[in-house]
Tab-separated table of C-alpha atoms in Angstrom:
chain	number	residue	atom	x	y	z
A	72	MET	CA	93.243	100.763	118.905
A	73	LEU	CA	94.922	98.170	116.756
A	74	ILE	CA	96.518	94.973	117.622
A	75	LEU	CA	99.507	93.557	115.434
A	76	VAL	CA	100.134	89.841	116.097
A	77	GLY	CA	102.895	87.756	114.805
A	78	GLN	CA	102.788	84.316	114.794
A	79	GLY	CA	105.876	82.061	115.787
A	80	ASN	CA	107.663	79.796	118.682
A	81	PRO	CA	109.538	81.457	121.795
A	82	GLY	CA	113.034	80.723	122.295
A	83	ALA	CA	116.242	81.130	120.264
A	84	LYS	CA	115.799	77.627	118.812
A	85	TYR	CA	113.045	78.660	116.446
A	86	ALA	CA	114.076	81.940	115.809
A	87	GLY	CA	115.154	81.873	112.356
A	88	ASN	CA	112.524	79.327	111.225
A	89	ARG	CA	109.924	80.009	108.486
A	90	HIS	CA	107.469	79.643	111.219
A	91	ASN	CA	108.616	82.650	112.838
A	92	ALA	CA	108.030	85.128	110.085
A	93	GLY	CA	105.259	86.803	111.837
A	94	PHE	CA	107.618	87.190	114.835
A	95	MET	CA	110.424	88.601	112.567
A	96	ILE	CA	108.260	91.227	110.843
A	97	LEU	CA	107.022	92.368	114.248
A	98	ASP	CA	110.452	92.802	115.616
A	99	ARG	CA	111.245	94.871	112.536
A	100	ILE	CA	107.995	97.037	112.740
A	101	HIS	CA	109.071	97.768	116.707
A	102	ALA	CA	112.702	98.583	115.511
A	103	GLU	CA	111.675	101.078	112.803
A	104	LEU	CA	108.695	102.531	114.070
A	105	GLY	CA	110.292	103.280	117.605
A	106	PHE	CA	107.882	100.954	119.902
A	107	GLN	CA	108.385	100.814	123.638
A	108	PRO	CA	110.606	98.133	125.133
A	109	TRP	CA	108.826	94.756	124.755
A	110	ARG	CA	107.507	93.585	128.227
A	111	SER	CA	105.652	90.257	129.631
A	112	LYS	CA	101.937	90.441	129.719
A	113	PHE	CA	98.920	88.418	128.262
A	114	GLU	CA	101.217	84.775	128.005
A	115	SER	CA	103.246	87.226	125.307
A	116	GLN	CA	105.735	89.786	124.710
A	117	ILE	CA	104.019	93.298	124.008
A	118	SER	CA	104.911	96.666	123.052
A	119	GLU	CA	103.132	99.905	122.560
A	120	GLY	CA	103.528	102.409	119.838
A	121	THR	CA	101.493	104.403	117.737
A	122	ILE	CA	101.484	104.342	113.602
A	123	GLU	CA	101.019	107.619	111.455
A	124	THR	CA	98.018	107.529	109.079
A	125	SER	CA	96.459	110.470	107.037
A	126	ALA	CA	93.330	110.340	109.552
A	127	GLY	CA	95.903	110.717	112.605
A	128	ARG	CA	97.873	108.555	114.749
A	129	ILE	CA	96.557	104.955	115.630
A	130	LYS	CA	97.291	103.468	119.036
A	131	THR	CA	98.907	100.371	118.339
A	132	LEU	CA	99.707	97.045	120.352
A	133	LEU	CA	102.260	94.643	119.095
A	134	VAL	CA	101.780	90.921	120.569
A	135	LYS	CA	104.432	87.920	120.154
A	136	PRO	CA	102.476	85.093	122.052
A	137	GLU	CA	104.479	83.001	123.927
A	138	THR	CA	101.839	79.869	124.230
A	139	PHE	CA	103.451	78.511	120.876
A	140	TYR	CA	102.260	78.836	117.356
A	141	ASN	CA	99.242	76.549	117.480
A	142	GLU	CA	97.893	78.015	120.880
A	143	SER	CA	98.399	81.612	120.036
A	144	GLY	CA	94.564	82.538	119.739
A	145	ARG	CA	94.570	82.252	123.673
A	146	ALA	CA	97.087	84.581	124.521
A	147	LEU	CA	95.339	86.908	121.889
A	148	SER	CA	92.347	86.647	123.449
A	149	LYS	CA	93.441	87.794	126.879
A	150	ALA	CA	94.878	91.127	124.962
A	151	THR	CA	91.553	91.689	123.054
A	152	THR	CA	89.382	90.818	126.198
A	153	PHE	CA	91.657	93.323	128.448
A	154	TYR	CA	91.201	96.079	125.669
A	155	LYS	CA	87.540	95.269	124.643
A	156	LEU	CA	88.539	94.973	120.900
A	157	ALA	CA	87.036	92.760	118.437
A	158	ALA	CA	88.340	90.404	115.607
A	159	GLU	CA	88.229	93.198	113.282
A	160	ASP	CA	90.650	95.277	115.303
A	161	VAL	CA	93.452	92.362	115.032
A	162	VAL	CA	95.973	92.060	112.334
A	163	VAL	CA	98.031	88.662	112.107
A	164	PHE	CA	101.008	88.078	110.534
A	165	HIS	CA	102.063	84.533	109.327
A	166	ASP	CA	103.721	82.320	107.001
A	167	GLU	CA	101.863	80.736	104.107
A	168	ILE	CA	102.965	77.960	102.464
A	169	ASP	CA	100.299	78.144	99.591
A	170	LEU	CA	102.054	81.166	98.462
A	171	ALA	CA	105.190	81.501	96.377
A	172	PRO	CA	108.024	83.225	98.345
A	173	GLY	CA	107.765	86.851	98.649
A	174	ARG	CA	103.982	86.905	97.569
A	175	VAL	CA	102.073	88.819	100.188
A	176	ARG	CA	97.892	88.543	100.426
A	177	MET	CA	95.468	90.104	102.770
A	178	LYS	CA	92.786	87.850	103.849
A	179	GLN	CA	89.522	88.205	106.088
A	180	GLY	CA	86.877	85.554	106.847
A	181	GLY	CA	86.978	82.170	105.617
A	182	GLY	CA	88.834	79.241	107.164
A	183	HIS	CA	92.446	78.452	108.521
A	184	SER	CA	93.444	76.489	105.368
A	185	GLY	CA	95.008	74.114	107.791
A	186	ASN	CA	97.229	76.507	109.744
A	187	ASN	CA	96.823	75.728	113.261
A	188	GLY	CA	97.955	79.092	114.646
A	189	ILE	CA	95.041	80.706	112.597
A	190	ARG	CA	92.942	77.905	113.509
A	191	SER	CA	93.476	78.735	117.101
A	192	MET	CA	92.588	82.547	116.346
A	193	ILE	CA	89.429	81.589	114.799
A	194	ALA	CA	88.475	79.692	117.839
A	195	HIS	CA	88.943	82.251	120.485
A	196	LEU	CA	88.233	85.599	118.224
A	197	GLY	CA	86.069	84.485	115.248
A	198	GLU	CA	86.814	84.434	111.784
A	199	ASN	CA	87.028	88.238	111.089
A	200	VAL	CA	90.768	88.375	112.051
A	201	ARG	CA	92.339	90.355	109.135
A	202	ARG	CA	95.390	88.148	107.889
A	203	VAL	CA	98.590	89.218	106.456
A	204	ARG	CA	99.770	85.860	104.624
A	205	ILE	CA	103.581	85.849	103.884
A	206	GLY	CA	104.179	83.333	101.287
A	207	VAL	CA	107.347	81.078	101.782
A	208	GLY	CA	106.700	78.470	99.200
A	209	HIS	CA	105.785	74.765	99.391
A	210	PRO	CA	108.322	71.921	99.996
A	211	GLY	CA	106.678	70.103	97.387
A	212	ASP	CA	105.033	67.111	99.145
A	213	LYS	CA	102.810	67.081	102.445
A	214	SER	CA	105.011	65.114	104.284
A	215	LEU	CA	107.580	67.418	104.051
A	216	VAL	CA	105.698	70.430	105.311
A	217	MET	CA	106.552	70.448	109.054
A	218	PRO	CA	110.267	70.006	108.732
A	219	TYR	CA	110.226	72.821	106.055
A	220	VAL	CA	108.534	75.251	108.212
A	221	LEU	CA	110.608	74.451	111.253
A	222	SER	CA	113.671	74.707	109.418
A	223	ASP	CA	115.607	78.253	108.837
A	224	PHE	CA	115.313	80.745	106.023
A	225	ALA	CA	117.678	79.781	103.261
A	226	LYS	CA	120.447	82.530	102.763
A	227	SER	CA	118.782	82.971	99.563
A	228	ASP	CA	115.397	83.874	101.244
A	229	GLN	CA	116.979	86.914	102.418
A	230	ASP	CA	116.785	88.507	98.812
A	231	TRP	CA	113.293	88.705	99.018
A	232	PHE	CA	112.206	88.571	102.904
A	233	GLU	CA	114.462	91.450	103.838
A	234	PRO	CA	113.055	94.286	101.366
A	235	LEU	CA	109.829	92.696	102.321
A	236	GLN	CA	109.989	93.545	105.799
A	237	LYS	CA	110.873	97.197	104.920
A	238	ALA	CA	108.236	97.521	102.448
A	239	ILE	CA	105.411	96.199	104.920
A	240	CYS	CA	106.764	98.904	107.752
A	241	GLY	CA	106.573	101.336	104.934
A	242	ALA	CA	102.797	100.450	103.801
A	243	LEU	CA	101.834	100.157	107.514
A	244	PRO	CA	99.844	103.556	107.735
A	245	PHE	CA	97.114	101.853	105.150
A	246	LEU	CA	97.013	98.479	107.167
A	247	ALA	CA	96.422	100.971	110.202
A	248	ALA	CA	93.582	102.900	108.440
A	249	GLY	CA	92.144	99.563	107.466
A	250	ASP	CA	92.639	100.014	103.600
A	251	ASP	CA	93.761	96.309	103.437
A	252	GLU	CA	93.760	96.424	99.642
A	253	ARG	CA	96.037	99.494	99.294
A	254	PHE	CA	98.470	97.876	102.047
A	255	GLN	CA	98.847	94.846	99.888
A	256	THR	CA	99.307	96.743	96.537
A	257	GLU	CA	101.785	99.029	98.044
A	258	VAL	CA	103.884	96.067	99.802
A	259	MET	CA	103.949	94.201	96.428
A	260	ARG	CA	105.092	97.585	94.493
A	261	LEU	CA	107.779	98.260	97.124
A	262	ALA	CA	109.284	94.596	97.202
A	263	PRO	CA	108.274	92.472	94.160
A	264	ALA	CA	108.224	88.993	94.572
A	265	PRO	CA	110.779	87.085	92.911
A	266	LYS	CA	110.006	85.048	89.761
A	267	HIS	CA	108.856	81.849	90.835
A	268	ASP	CA	109.242	78.650	88.761
A	269	PRO	CA	106.949	76.049	90.121
A	270	LYS	CA	108.907	73.244	88.784
A	271	GLN	CA	111.403	74.201	90.903
A	272	SER	CA	111.645	72.767	94.577
A	273	ASN	CA	111.849	75.246	97.439
A	274	ARG	CA	113.840	72.867	99.639
A	275	ASP	CA	116.740	74.171	100.602
């Protein structure tokens, strides 16, 4: 069994924020792959379904924690304990300010790089959680990071974020099969990141 978890904050106030990129991707997976209706459990919104891979169907649970971003590991640990799963059975989708907009990088192991949601995941599950890091760009100054990630994606961001969500859904069989490198390559093939000028500010 596989758990796909999105990082984000619950409620309409945060729905369009960059920090909610993980929630948005899970909503897209939910819609495109025909998962069951969302329901409340494990301090989260969860949905069950399957992902078709070359090795057969993988039973999959989508999890959107309702504990708020920085405490998401607490909610997720309830799900992993219930299903007797390890950190390796969990894939976290989250925004990443250290990657240019539209870039996607897989990571397993290592530190949290200042991401408090991942810090919570590591604290509750261990560092072997698999991570899909979704580049949203950096505002250019450390003091601007929090208002930047807690503000909505710009309209122009949909030019890359929409194709990226579709690409992630298309490449999911590789992720479900445990081939993270192939998943990353396929996502970037289907939705190449926009050319990024580091001299330009990412502020809206």
